[in-house]
PDB file of C-alpha atoms in Angstrom:
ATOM      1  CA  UNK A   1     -35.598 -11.068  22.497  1.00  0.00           C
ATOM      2  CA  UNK A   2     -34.773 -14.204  20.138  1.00  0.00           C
ATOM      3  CA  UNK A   3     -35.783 -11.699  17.225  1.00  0.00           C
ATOM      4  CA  UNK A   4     -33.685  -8.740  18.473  1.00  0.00           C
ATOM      5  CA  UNK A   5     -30.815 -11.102  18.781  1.00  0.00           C
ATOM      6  CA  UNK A   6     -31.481 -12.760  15.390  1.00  0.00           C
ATOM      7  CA  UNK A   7     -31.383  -9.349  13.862  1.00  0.00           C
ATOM      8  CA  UNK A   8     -28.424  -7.968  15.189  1.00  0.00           C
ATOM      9  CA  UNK A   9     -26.620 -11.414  13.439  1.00  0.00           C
ATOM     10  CA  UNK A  10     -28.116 -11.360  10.222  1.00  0.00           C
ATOM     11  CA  UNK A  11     -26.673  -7.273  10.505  1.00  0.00           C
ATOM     12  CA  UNK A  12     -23.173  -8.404  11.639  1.00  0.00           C
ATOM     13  CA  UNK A  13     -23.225 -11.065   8.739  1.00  0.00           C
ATOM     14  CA  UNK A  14     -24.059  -9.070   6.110  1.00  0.00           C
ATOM     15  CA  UNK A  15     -21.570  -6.233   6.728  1.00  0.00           C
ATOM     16  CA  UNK A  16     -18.945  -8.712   6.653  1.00  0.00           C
ATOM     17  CA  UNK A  17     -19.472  -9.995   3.192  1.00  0.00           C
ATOM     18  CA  UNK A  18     -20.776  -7.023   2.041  1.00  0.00           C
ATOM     19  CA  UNK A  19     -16.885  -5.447   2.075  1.00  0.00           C
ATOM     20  CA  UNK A  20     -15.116  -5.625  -1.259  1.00  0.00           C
ATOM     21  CA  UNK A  21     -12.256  -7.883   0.510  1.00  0.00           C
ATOM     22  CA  UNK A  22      -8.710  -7.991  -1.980  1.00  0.00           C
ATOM     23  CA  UNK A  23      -6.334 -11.293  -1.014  1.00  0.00           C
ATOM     24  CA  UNK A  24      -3.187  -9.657  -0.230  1.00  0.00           C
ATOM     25  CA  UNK A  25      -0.974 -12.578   1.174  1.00  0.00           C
ATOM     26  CA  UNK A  26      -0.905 -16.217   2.237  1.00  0.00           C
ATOM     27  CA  UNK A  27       0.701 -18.707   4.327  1.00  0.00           C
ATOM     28  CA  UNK A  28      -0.028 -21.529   6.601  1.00  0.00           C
ATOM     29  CA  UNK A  29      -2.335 -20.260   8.426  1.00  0.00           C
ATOM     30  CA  UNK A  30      -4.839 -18.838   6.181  1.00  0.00           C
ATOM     31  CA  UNK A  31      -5.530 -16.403   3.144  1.00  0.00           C
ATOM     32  CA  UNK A  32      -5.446 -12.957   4.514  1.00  0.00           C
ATOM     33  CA  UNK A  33      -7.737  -9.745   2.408  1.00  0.00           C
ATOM     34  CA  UNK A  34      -7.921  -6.499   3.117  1.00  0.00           C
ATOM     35  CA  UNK A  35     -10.885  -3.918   2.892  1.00  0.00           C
ATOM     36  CA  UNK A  36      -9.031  -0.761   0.709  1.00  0.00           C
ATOM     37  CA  UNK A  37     -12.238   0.848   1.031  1.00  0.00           C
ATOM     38  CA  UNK A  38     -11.847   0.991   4.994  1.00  0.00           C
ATOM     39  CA  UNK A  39      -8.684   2.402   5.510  1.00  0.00           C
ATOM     40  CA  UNK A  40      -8.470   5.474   6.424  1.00  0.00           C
ATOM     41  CA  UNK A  41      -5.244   7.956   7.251  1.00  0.00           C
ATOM     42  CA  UNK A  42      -5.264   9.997   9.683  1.00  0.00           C
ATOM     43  CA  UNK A  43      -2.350  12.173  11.702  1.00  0.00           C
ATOM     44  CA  UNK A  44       0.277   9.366  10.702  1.00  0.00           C
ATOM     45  CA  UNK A  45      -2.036   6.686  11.990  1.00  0.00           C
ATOM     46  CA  UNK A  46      -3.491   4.463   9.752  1.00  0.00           C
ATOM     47  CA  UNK A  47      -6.926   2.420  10.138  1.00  0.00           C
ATOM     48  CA  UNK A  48      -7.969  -0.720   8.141  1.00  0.00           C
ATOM     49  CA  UNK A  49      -9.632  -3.878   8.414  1.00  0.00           C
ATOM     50  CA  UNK A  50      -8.852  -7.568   7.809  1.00  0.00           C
ATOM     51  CA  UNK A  51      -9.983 -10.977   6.819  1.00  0.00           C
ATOM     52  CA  UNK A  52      -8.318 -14.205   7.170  1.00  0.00           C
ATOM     53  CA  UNK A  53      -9.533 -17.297   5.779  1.00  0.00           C
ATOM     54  CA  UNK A  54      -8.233 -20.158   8.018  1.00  0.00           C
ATOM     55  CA  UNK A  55      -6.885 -23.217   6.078  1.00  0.00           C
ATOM     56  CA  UNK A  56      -8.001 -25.115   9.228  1.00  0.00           C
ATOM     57  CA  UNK A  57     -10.472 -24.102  11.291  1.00  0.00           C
ATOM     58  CA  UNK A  58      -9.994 -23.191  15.158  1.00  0.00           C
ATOM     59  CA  UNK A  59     -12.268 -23.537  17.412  1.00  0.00           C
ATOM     60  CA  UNK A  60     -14.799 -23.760  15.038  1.00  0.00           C
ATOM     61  CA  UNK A  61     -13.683 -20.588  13.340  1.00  0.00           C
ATOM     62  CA  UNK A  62     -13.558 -20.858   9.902  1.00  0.00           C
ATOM     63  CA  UNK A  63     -12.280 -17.228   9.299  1.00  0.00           C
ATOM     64  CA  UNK A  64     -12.111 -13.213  11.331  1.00  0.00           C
ATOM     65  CA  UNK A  65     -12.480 -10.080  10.694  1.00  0.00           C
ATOM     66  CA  UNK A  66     -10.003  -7.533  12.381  1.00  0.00           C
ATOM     67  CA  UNK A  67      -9.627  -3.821  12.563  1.00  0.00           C
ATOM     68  CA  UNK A  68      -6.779  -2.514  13.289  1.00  0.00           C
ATOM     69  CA  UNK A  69      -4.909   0.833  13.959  1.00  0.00           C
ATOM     70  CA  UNK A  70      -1.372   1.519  12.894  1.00  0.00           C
ATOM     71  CA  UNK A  71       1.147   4.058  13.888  1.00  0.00           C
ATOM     72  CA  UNK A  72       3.663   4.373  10.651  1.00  0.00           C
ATOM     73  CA  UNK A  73       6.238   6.089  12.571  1.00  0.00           C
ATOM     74  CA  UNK A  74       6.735   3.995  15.656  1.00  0.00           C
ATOM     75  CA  UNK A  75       5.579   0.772  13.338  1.00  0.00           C
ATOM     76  CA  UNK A  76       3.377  -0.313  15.637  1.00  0.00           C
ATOM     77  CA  UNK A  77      -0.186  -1.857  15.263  1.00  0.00           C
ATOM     78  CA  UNK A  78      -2.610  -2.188  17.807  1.00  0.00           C
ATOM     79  CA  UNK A  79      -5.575  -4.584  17.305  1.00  0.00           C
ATOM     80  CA  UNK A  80      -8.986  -2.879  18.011  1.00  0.00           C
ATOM     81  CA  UNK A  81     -11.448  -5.318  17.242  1.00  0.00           C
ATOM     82  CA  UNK A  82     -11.786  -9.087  16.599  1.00  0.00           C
ATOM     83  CA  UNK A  83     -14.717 -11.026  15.405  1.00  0.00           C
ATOM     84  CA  UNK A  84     -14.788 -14.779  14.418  1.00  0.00           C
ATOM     85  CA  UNK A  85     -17.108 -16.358  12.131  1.00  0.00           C
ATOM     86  CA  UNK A  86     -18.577 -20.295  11.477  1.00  0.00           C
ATOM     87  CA  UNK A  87     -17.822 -19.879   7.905  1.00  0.00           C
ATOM     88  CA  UNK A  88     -15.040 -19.083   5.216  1.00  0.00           C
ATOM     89  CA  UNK A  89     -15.086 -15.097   4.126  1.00  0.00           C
ATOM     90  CA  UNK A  90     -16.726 -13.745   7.290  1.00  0.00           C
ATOM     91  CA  UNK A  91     -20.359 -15.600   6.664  1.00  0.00           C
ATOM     92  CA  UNK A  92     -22.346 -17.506   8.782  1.00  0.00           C
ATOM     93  CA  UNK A  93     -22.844 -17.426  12.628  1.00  0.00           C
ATOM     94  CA  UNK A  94     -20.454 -14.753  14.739  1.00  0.00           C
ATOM     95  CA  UNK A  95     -18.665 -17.398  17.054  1.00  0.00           C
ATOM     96  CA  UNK A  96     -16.720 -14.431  19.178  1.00  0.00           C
ATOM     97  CA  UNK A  97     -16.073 -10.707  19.350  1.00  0.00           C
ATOM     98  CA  UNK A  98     -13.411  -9.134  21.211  1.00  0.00           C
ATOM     99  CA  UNK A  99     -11.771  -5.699  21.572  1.00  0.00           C
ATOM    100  CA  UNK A 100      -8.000  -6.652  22.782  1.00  0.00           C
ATOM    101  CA  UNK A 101      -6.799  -3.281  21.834  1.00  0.00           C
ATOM    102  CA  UNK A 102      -3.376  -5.224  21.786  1.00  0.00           C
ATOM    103  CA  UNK A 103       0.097  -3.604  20.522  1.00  0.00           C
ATOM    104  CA  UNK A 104       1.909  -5.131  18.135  1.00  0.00           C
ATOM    105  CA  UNK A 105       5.349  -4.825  16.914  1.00  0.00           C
ATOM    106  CA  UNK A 106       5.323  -6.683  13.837  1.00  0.00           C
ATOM    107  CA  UNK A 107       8.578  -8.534  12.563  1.00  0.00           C
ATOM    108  CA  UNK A 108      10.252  -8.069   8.940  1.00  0.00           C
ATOM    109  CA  UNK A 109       9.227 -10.737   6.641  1.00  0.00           C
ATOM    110  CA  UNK A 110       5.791 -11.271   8.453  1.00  0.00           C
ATOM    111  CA  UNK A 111       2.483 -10.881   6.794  1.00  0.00           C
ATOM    112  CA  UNK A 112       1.722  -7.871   8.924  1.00  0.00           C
ATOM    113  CA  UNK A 113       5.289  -6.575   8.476  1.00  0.00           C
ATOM    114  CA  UNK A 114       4.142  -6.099   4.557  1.00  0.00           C
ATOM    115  CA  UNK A 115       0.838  -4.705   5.052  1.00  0.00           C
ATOM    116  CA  UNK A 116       1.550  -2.063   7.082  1.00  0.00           C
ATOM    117  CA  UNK A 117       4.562  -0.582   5.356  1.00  0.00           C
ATOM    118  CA  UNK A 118       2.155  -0.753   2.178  1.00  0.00           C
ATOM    119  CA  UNK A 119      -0.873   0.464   4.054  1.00  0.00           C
ATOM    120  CA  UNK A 120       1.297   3.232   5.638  1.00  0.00           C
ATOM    121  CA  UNK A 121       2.058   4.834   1.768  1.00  0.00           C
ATOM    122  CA  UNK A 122      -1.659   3.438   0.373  1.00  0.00           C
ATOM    123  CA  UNK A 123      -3.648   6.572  -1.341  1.00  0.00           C
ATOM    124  CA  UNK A 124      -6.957   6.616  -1.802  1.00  0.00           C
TER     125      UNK A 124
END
């Protein structure tokens, strides 16, 4: 069981760094990248994923990985999928995953604001 569980880790781990993450933005909270090669447009809805690096960690969370789902008409984003790591870049041991499936309404001049009115005209 140890080795099953082991596995599925070392998996988790290496998909996370394995992503060719591009820093997009910064503030006091952390360095935030995004995946290009993950999103994908679909019907007006937009998927991607994201990494922030915390400047401090939380918890014991020295960074997370997020995918998200965005509708570009209403503006909206709703977080799928959340999954903390013990280490900067999304490396080391998964401390949490959660699937909040959480709508946001992002505010102008907010990091998320930015990324998904770019995201929402980003071609492939």
């Amino acid at each position: 069981m140890k080795t099953i569980l082991f596995s599925i880790l070392i998996l988790f781990s290496i998909n996370a760094f394995a992503i060719n993450w591009k820093k997009v933005a910064e503030n006091k909270v952390g360095n935030y990248y995004v995946d290009f090669d993950s999103i994908n447009n679909h019907d007006g809805l937009v998927y991607y994923s994201d990494l922030v690096n915390f400047i401090e960690p939380f918890k014991g969370d020295f960074s997370a990985i997020s995918k998200y789902k965005v509708d570009c008409v209403k503006e909206k984003q709703t977080w799928l999928a959340v999954t903390t790591y013990s280490e900067p870049m999304g490396k080391g041991i998964i401390n949490s995953k959660s699937f909040p499936n959480e709508a946001i309404y992002p505010k102008s001049n907010t990091i998320y604001f930015f990324l998904i009115k770019n995201l929402c005209n980003y071609k492939k």
